Coordinates of C-alpha atoms in Angstrom, one line a residue:
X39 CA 0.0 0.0 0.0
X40 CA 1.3 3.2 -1.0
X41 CA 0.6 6.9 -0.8
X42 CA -1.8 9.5 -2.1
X43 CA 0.5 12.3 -3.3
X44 CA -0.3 15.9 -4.8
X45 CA 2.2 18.0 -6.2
X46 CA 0.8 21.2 -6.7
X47 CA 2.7 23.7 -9.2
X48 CA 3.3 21.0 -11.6
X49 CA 3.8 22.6 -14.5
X50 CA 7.0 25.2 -13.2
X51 CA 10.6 24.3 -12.7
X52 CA 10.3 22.7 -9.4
X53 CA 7.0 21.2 -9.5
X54 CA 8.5 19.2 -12.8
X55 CA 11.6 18.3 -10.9
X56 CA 9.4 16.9 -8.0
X57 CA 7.4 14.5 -10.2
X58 CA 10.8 13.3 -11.7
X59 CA 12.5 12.5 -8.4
X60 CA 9.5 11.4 -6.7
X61 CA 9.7 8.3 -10.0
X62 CA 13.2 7.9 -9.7
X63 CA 13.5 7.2 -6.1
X64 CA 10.3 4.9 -6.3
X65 CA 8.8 6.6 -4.0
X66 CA 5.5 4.5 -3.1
X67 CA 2.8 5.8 -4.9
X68 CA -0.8 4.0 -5.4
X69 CA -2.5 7.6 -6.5
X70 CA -0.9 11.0 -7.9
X71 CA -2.1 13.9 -9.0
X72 CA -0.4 17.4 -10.8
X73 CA -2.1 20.4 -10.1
X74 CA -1.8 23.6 -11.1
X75 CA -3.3 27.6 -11.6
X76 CA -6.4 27.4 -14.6
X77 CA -3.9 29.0 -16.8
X78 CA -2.0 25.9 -16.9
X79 CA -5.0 23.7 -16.8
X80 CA -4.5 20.8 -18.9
X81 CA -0.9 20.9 -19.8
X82 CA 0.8 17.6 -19.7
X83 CA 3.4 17.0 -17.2
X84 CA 5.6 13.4 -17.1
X85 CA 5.8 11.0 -14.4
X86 CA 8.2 8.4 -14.6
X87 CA 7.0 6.5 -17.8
X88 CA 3.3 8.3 -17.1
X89 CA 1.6 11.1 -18.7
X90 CA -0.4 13.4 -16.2
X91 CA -3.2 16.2 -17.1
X92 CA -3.0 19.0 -15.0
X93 CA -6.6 19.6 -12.6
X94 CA -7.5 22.7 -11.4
X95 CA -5.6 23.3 -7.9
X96 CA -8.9 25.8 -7.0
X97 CA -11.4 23.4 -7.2
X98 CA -9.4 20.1 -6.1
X99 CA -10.7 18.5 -3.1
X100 CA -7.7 17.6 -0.8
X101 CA -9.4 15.0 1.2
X102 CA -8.0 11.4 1.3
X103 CA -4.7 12.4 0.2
X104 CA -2.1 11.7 1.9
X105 CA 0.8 14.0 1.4
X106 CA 0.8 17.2 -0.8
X107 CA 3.8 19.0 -2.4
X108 CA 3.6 22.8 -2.3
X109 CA 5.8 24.4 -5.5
X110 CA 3.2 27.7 -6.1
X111 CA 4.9 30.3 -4.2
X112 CA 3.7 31.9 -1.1
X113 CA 0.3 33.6 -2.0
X114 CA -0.8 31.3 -3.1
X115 CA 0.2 28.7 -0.5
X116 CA -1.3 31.2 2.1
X117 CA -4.7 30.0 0.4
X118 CA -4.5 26.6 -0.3
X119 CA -2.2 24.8 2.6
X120 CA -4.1 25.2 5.2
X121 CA -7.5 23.8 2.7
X122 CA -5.2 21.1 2.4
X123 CA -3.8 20.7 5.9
X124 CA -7.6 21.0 7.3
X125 CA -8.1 17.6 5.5
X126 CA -5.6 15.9 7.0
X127 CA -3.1 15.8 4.1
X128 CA 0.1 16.8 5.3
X129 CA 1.4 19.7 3.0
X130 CA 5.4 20.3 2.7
X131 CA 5.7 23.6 1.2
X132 CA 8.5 25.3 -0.8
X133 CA 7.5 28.7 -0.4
X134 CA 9.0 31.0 2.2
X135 CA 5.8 31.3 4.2
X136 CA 6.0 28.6 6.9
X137 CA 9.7 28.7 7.3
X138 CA 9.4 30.9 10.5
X139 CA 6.3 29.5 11.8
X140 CA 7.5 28.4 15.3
X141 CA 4.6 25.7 15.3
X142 CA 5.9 24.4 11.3
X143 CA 9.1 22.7 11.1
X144 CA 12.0 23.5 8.8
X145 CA 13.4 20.2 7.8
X146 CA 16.6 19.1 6.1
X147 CA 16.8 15.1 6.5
X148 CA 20.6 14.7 6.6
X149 CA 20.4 18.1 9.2
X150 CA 17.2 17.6 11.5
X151 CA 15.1 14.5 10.3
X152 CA 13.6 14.7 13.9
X153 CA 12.1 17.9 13.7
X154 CA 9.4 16.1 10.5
X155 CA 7.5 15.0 14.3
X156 CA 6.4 19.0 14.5
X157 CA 4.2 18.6 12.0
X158 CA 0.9 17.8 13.6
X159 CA 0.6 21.8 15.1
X160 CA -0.3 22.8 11.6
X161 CA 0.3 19.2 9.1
X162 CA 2.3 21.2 7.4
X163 CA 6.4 21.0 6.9
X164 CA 8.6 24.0 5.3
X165 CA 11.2 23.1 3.1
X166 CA 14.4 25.6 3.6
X167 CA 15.7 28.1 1.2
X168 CA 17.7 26.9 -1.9
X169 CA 21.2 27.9 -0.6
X170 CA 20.0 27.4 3.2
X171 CA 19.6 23.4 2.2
X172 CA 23.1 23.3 0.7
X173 CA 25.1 25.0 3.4
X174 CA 23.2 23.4 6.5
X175 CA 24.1 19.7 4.8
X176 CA 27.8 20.6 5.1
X177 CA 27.8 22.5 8.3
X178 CA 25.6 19.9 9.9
X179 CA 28.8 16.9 10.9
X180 CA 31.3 19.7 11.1
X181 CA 29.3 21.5 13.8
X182 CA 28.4 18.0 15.5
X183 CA 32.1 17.8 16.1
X184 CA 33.7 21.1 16.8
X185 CA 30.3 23.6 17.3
X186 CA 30.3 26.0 15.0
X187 CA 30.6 29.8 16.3
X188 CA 30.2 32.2 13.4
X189 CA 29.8 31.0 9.3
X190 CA 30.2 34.2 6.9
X191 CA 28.7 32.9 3.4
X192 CA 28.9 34.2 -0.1
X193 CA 26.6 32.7 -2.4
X194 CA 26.9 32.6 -6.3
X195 CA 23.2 31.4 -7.1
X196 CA 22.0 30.5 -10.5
X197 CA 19.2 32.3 -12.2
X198 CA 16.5 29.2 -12.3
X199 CA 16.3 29.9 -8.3
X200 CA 14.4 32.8 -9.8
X201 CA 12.0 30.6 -13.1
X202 CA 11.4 30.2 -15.7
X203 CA 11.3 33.9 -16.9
X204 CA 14.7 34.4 -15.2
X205 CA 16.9 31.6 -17.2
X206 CA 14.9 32.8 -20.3
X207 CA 16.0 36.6 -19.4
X208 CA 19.5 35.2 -19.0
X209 CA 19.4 33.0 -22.8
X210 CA 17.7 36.0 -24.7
X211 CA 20.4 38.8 -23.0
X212 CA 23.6 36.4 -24.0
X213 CA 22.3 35.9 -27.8
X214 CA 21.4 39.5 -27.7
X215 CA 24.8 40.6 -26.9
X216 CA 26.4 38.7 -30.3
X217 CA 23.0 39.4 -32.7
X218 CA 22.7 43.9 -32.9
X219 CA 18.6 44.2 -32.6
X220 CA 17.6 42.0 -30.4
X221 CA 19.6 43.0 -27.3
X222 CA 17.2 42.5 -24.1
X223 CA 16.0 45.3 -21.3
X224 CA 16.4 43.5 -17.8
X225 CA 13.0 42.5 -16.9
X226 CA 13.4 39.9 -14.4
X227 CA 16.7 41.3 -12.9
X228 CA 17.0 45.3 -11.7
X229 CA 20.3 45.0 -14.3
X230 CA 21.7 43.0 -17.1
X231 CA 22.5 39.1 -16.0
X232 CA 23.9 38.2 -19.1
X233 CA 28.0 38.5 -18.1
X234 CA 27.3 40.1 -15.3
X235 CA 26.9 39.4 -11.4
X236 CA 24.4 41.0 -9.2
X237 CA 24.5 41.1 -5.6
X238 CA 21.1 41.6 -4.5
X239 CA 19.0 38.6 -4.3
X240 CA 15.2 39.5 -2.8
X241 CA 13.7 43.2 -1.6
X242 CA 16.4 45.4 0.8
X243 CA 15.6 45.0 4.2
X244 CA 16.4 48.6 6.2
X245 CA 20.0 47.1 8.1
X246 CA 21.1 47.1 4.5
X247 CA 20.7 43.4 3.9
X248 CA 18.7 41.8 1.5
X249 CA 15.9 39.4 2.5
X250 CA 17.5 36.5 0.8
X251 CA 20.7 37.0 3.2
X252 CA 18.1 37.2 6.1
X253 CA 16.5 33.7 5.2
X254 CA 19.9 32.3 5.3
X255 CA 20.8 33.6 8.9
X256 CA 17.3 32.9 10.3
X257 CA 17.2 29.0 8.4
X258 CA 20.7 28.2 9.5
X259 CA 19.4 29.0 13.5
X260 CA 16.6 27.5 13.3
X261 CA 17.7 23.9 11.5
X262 CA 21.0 23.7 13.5
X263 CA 21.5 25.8 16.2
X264 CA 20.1 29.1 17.1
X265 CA 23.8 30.4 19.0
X266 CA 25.4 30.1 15.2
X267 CA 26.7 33.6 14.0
X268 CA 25.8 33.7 10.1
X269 CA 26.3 36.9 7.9
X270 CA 25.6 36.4 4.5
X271 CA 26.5 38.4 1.0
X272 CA 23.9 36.2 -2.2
X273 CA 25.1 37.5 -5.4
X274 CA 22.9 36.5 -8.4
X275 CA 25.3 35.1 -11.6
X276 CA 25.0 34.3 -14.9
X277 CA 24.3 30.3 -14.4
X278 CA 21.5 28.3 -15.7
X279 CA 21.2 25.7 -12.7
X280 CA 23.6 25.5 -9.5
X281 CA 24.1 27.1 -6.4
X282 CA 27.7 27.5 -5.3
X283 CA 29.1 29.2 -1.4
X284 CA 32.1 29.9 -0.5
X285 CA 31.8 29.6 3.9
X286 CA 34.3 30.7 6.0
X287 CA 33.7 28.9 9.1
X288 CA 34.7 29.2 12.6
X289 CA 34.9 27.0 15.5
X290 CA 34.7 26.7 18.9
X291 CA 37.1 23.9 19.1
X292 CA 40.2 23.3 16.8
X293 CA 39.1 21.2 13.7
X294 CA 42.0 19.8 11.4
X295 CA 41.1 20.4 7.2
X296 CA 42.2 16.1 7.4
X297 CA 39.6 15.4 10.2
X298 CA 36.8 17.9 8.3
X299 CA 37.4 16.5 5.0
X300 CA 36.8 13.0 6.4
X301 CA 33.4 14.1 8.7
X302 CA 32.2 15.2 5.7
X303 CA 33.4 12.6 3.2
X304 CA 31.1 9.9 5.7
X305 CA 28.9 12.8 6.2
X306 CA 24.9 11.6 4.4
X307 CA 24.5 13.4 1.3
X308 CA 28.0 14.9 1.0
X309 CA 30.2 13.8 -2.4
X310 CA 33.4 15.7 -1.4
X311 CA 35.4 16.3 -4.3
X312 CA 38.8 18.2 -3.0
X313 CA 42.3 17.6 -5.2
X314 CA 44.2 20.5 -5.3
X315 CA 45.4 20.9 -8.6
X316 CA 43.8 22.2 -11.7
X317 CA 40.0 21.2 -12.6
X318 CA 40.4 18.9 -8.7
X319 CA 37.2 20.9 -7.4
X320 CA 33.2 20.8 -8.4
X321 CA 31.5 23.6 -10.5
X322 CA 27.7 24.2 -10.5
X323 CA 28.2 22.6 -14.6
X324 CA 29.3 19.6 -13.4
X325 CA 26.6 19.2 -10.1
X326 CA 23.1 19.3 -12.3
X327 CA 21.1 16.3 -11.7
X328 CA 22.6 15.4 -9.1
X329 CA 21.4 14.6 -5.8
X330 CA 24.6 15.5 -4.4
X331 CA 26.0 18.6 -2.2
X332 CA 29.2 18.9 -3.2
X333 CA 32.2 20.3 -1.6
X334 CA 35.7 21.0 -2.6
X335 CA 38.6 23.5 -2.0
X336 CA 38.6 22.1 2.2
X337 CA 41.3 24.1 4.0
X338 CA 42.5 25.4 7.1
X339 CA 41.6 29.8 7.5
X340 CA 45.6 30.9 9.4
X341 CA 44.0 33.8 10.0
X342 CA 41.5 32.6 13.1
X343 CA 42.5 30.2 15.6
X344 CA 39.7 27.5 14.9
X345 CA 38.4 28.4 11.2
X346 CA 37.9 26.4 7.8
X347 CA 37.1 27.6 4.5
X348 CA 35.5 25.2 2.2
X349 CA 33.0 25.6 -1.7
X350 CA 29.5 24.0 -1.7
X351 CA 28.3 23.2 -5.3
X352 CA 24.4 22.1 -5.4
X353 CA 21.9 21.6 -8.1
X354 CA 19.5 24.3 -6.6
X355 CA 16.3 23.1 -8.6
X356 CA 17.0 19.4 -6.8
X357 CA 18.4 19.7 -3.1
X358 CA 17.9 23.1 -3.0
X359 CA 13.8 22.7 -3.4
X360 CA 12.4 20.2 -5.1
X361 CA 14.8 17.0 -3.9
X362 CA 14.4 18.1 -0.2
X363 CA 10.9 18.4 -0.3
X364 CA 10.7 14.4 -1.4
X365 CA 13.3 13.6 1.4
X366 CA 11.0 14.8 3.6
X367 CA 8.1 13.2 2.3
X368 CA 10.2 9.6 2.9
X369 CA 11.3 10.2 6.3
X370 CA 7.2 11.4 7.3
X371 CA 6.6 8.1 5.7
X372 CA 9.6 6.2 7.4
X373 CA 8.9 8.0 11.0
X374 CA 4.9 9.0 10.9
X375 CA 2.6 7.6 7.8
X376 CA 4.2 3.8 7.6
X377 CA 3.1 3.1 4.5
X378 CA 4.6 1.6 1.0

């Protein structure tokens, strides 16, 4: 016997990705169903070697489901999770809107598989940011063994954490540049992407910080500890798919680079990649479709007492959102639902 499961936003990037992992895991599924806005109604969305038509999320009647994946952005989730919820389907959403919910927990499976009990205040589970997910996995065994003081975190995030729109603003700019008349206006973006970095990921907030940086301070405290100092700097770059972060971290206790790179070579959902010589490192290219969180360029910070500076690579679209979200479905099933 298997599950009921609704993935709602099927037809955008992460709603797509869901379907394809939930198939490729085999996760246990005796009913599914893709759901999405009436604009979308009726597209065709693949499931494993199935064809689904897209029903209308408005009207769809939540009850006798069992588990239902959120990937339509926080409006609308403010609607529609807690229709679902009130059924008794437990809802794990992508959007941003639980995340802070004291009585909703914020799970990463390798981080805090515990915290998927939580969910009965509400029946409904918050999936982390993009490049909250990434960094948590690799601070996680590190901090388990030395406690972590204070991470500072520069992100390098691709455009698809934005859509669709986003990597089509990003294809349309780049052929723009090479074909005179058909250059592109930043639409998505406040300036050009194409060859071109932008740090400011999310509205300013008034300490001068944007709320994407926030999410990542706030996520980090509430998934591993809340006495962890995090400052963040997310810089938006001309990448299709893949997060990368370069985190300084500092210790409490003295942690050899040999001893880290081993933690997190045993570490659950690590793929450490670390020679040092030429090409001996992961780049976001080389991490899509992966399940991976990659991390390379391990090494001791002489300028601390107790710091390491290591890259995190991460197919965004797959641990970063849509990956995560089906983890978390698994362990529910594994801890809670027993089912399949």
């Amino acid at each position: 016997m298997g599950y009921n499961v609704v993935v709602a936003g099927a037809t955008g990037n992460v709603g797509r990705e869901m379907l394809n992992i939930l198939a490729e895991r085999g996760f246990p599924v005796d009913k599914i169903a893709a759901l999405a806005s009436r604009k979308s109604l009726g597209t065709e969305v693949s499931f494993g070697d199935k064809t689904l038509t897209t029903e209308d999320l408005d009207t769809f009647d939540f009850t006798g489901w069992d588990i239902a994946l959120f990937a339509i952005g926080s409006d609308a989730t403010k609607k529609y999770a807690p229709k679902a919820a009130a059924t008794g389907c437990v809802v794990i959403d992508n959007s941003s809107l639980y995340r802070y919910d004291p009585k909703v927990p914020l799970v990463v499976p390798e981080v805090n598989p515990e915290a998927v009990l939580g969910y009965k205040a509400k029946n409904i589970i918050a999936n982390p940011n993009c490049s909250t997910a990434q960094m948590v996995v690799a601070l996680k065994p590190l901090h388990d063994r030395a406690r972590i003081k204070r991470v500072v975190v520069s992100t390098y995030q691709s455009v698809s954490g934005s859509g669709k729109d986003a990597i089509d603003e990003l294809w349309d700019q780049t052929k723009g540049m090479y074909v005179p008349g058909q250059e592109v206006a930043p639409s998505v973006y406040p300036k050009q992407i194409a060859f071109n970095v932008i740090p400011h990921i999310d509205v300013f907030l008034e300490d001068g910080s944007t709320k994407e940086e926030w999410k990542m301070v706030a996520e980090t405290k509430k998934i591993i500890d809340p006495a962890i100092k995090v400052t963040a700097t997310c810089v938006r770059v001309p990448v299709f798919v893949g997060h990368s972060e370069s985190i300084n971290i500092e210790f409490e206790d003295h942690l050899d680079e040999a001893e880290a790179r081993d933690i997190l070579r045993e570490a659950p959902g690590i793929m450490v990649i670390d020679k040092r010589e030429a090409g001996g490192y992961i780049t976001p290219v080389e991490c899509v479709g992966d399940y991976a969180t990659f991390i390379s360029r391990i090494r001791q910070d002489s300028t601390i007492d107790n710091g390491l500076n290591l890259w995190c690579v991460s197919d965004n679209l797959r641990k970063g959102a849509a990956l995560n979200a089906v983890q978390i479905a698994e362990t529910l099933g594994a801890r809670v639902l027993k089912k399949g």
